[in-house]
């Protein structure tokens, strides 16, 4: 449980880097969820909560991208290196190798 708690906080710090509002909101939400479940004794419920927490960490790490408003009609995306993937161009008629 402690390992997942620490992992969520590390992921939060990486995903929301330089965004103090998002960092604080995520910190509060993580702490609140763990605090609300700290008296849970059912092994089945604990395993379910751990699975949900792990899923949330994966979604944060793989799906969330930061954006910054630069003008009233422009947004700049700030992707993390682990989100970038090699782009394979689309070809109507692929060539055989």
Coordinates of C-alpha atoms in Angstrom, one line a residue:
X1 CA 0.0 0.0 0.0
X2 CA 2.8 2.4 0.9
X3 CA 4.6 1.5 -2.3
X4 CA 1.6 2.5 -4.4
X5 CA 1.1 5.7 -2.3
X6 CA 4.7 6.7 -3.0
X7 CA 4.4 5.8 -6.7
X8 CA 1.3 7.9 -7.2
X9 CA 3.1 10.9 -5.6
X10 CA 6.1 10.4 -7.8
X11 CA 4.0 10.1 -10.9
X12 CA 2.0 13.2 -9.8
X13 CA 5.2 15.2 -9.5
X14 CA 6.4 14.1 -13.0
X15 CA 3.0 14.5 -14.8
X16 CA 2.1 17.9 -13.3
X17 CA 5.7 19.4 -13.2
X18 CA 5.6 23.2 -12.9
X19 CA 1.8 23.3 -12.4
X20 CA 1.4 24.2 -8.7
X21 CA -2.4 24.1 -8.8
X22 CA -2.5 20.6 -10.4
X23 CA 0.2 19.3 -8.1
X24 CA -1.6 20.5 -5.0
X25 CA -5.0 19.2 -6.2
X26 CA -3.5 15.8 -7.1
X27 CA -1.7 15.6 -3.7
X28 CA -4.8 16.3 -1.8
X29 CA -6.9 13.8 -3.8
X30 CA -4.3 11.0 -3.4
X31 CA -4.0 11.7 0.4
X32 CA -7.8 11.9 0.8
X33 CA -8.4 8.6 -1.0
X34 CA -5.8 6.8 1.1
X35 CA -7.0 8.4 4.3
X36 CA -10.6 7.4 3.6
X37 CA -9.6 3.8 3.1
X38 CA -7.0 3.4 5.8
X39 CA -9.3 1.5 8.2
X40 CA -10.3 -1.1 5.5
X41 CA -9.8 -4.6 6.7
X42 CA -11.3 -6.7 4.0
X43 CA -8.6 -8.3 1.9
X44 CA -10.8 -8.4 -1.2
X45 CA -11.6 -4.7 -0.8
X46 CA -8.0 -3.8 -0.2
X47 CA -6.9 -5.6 -3.4
X48 CA -9.7 -3.9 -5.4
X49 CA -8.5 -0.5 -4.1
X50 CA -4.9 -1.3 -4.9
X51 CA -5.9 -2.3 -8.5
X52 CA -7.8 1.0 -8.9
X53 CA -4.8 3.0 -7.6
X54 CA -2.5 1.1 -10.0
X55 CA -4.8 1.8 -12.9
X56 CA -4.9 5.5 -12.0
X57 CA -1.1 5.7 -11.9
X58 CA -0.9 4.1 -15.4
X59 CA -3.5 6.4 -16.8
X60 CA -1.8 9.5 -15.4
X61 CA 1.6 8.3 -16.7
X62 CA 0.5 7.3 -20.2
X63 CA -2.5 9.6 -21.0
X64 CA -2.1 13.0 -19.3
X65 CA -0.3 15.8 -21.2
X66 CA 0.2 19.4 -20.1
X67 CA -1.0 22.4 -22.1
X68 CA -0.3 26.1 -21.7
X69 CA -2.5 28.9 -23.0
X70 CA -0.1 31.3 -24.9
X71 CA -2.8 33.5 -26.5
X72 CA -6.5 33.8 -26.3
X73 CA -6.8 31.2 -29.1
X74 CA -3.6 29.2 -28.8
X75 CA -2.5 26.3 -26.6
X76 CA 1.0 24.8 -26.5
X77 CA 1.2 21.2 -25.6
X78 CA 4.2 20.1 -23.4
X79 CA 4.6 16.3 -24.0
X80 CA 6.9 14.3 -21.7
X81 CA 9.6 12.2 -23.3
X82 CA 8.0 8.9 -22.2
X83 CA 4.7 9.9 -24.1
X84 CA 6.5 10.5 -27.4
X85 CA 6.5 7.6 -29.8
X86 CA 8.0 7.0 -33.2
X87 CA 5.6 8.0 -35.9
X88 CA 5.0 5.4 -38.7
X89 CA 3.7 7.2 -41.7
X90 CA 0.5 5.9 -43.4
X91 CA 0.9 4.4 -46.8
X92 CA -2.0 3.6 -49.1
X93 CA 0.1 1.0 -51.0
X94 CA 2.8 -0.4 -48.7
X95 CA 5.9 -1.6 -50.4
X96 CA 7.1 -5.1 -49.9
X97 CA 10.4 -5.7 -48.2

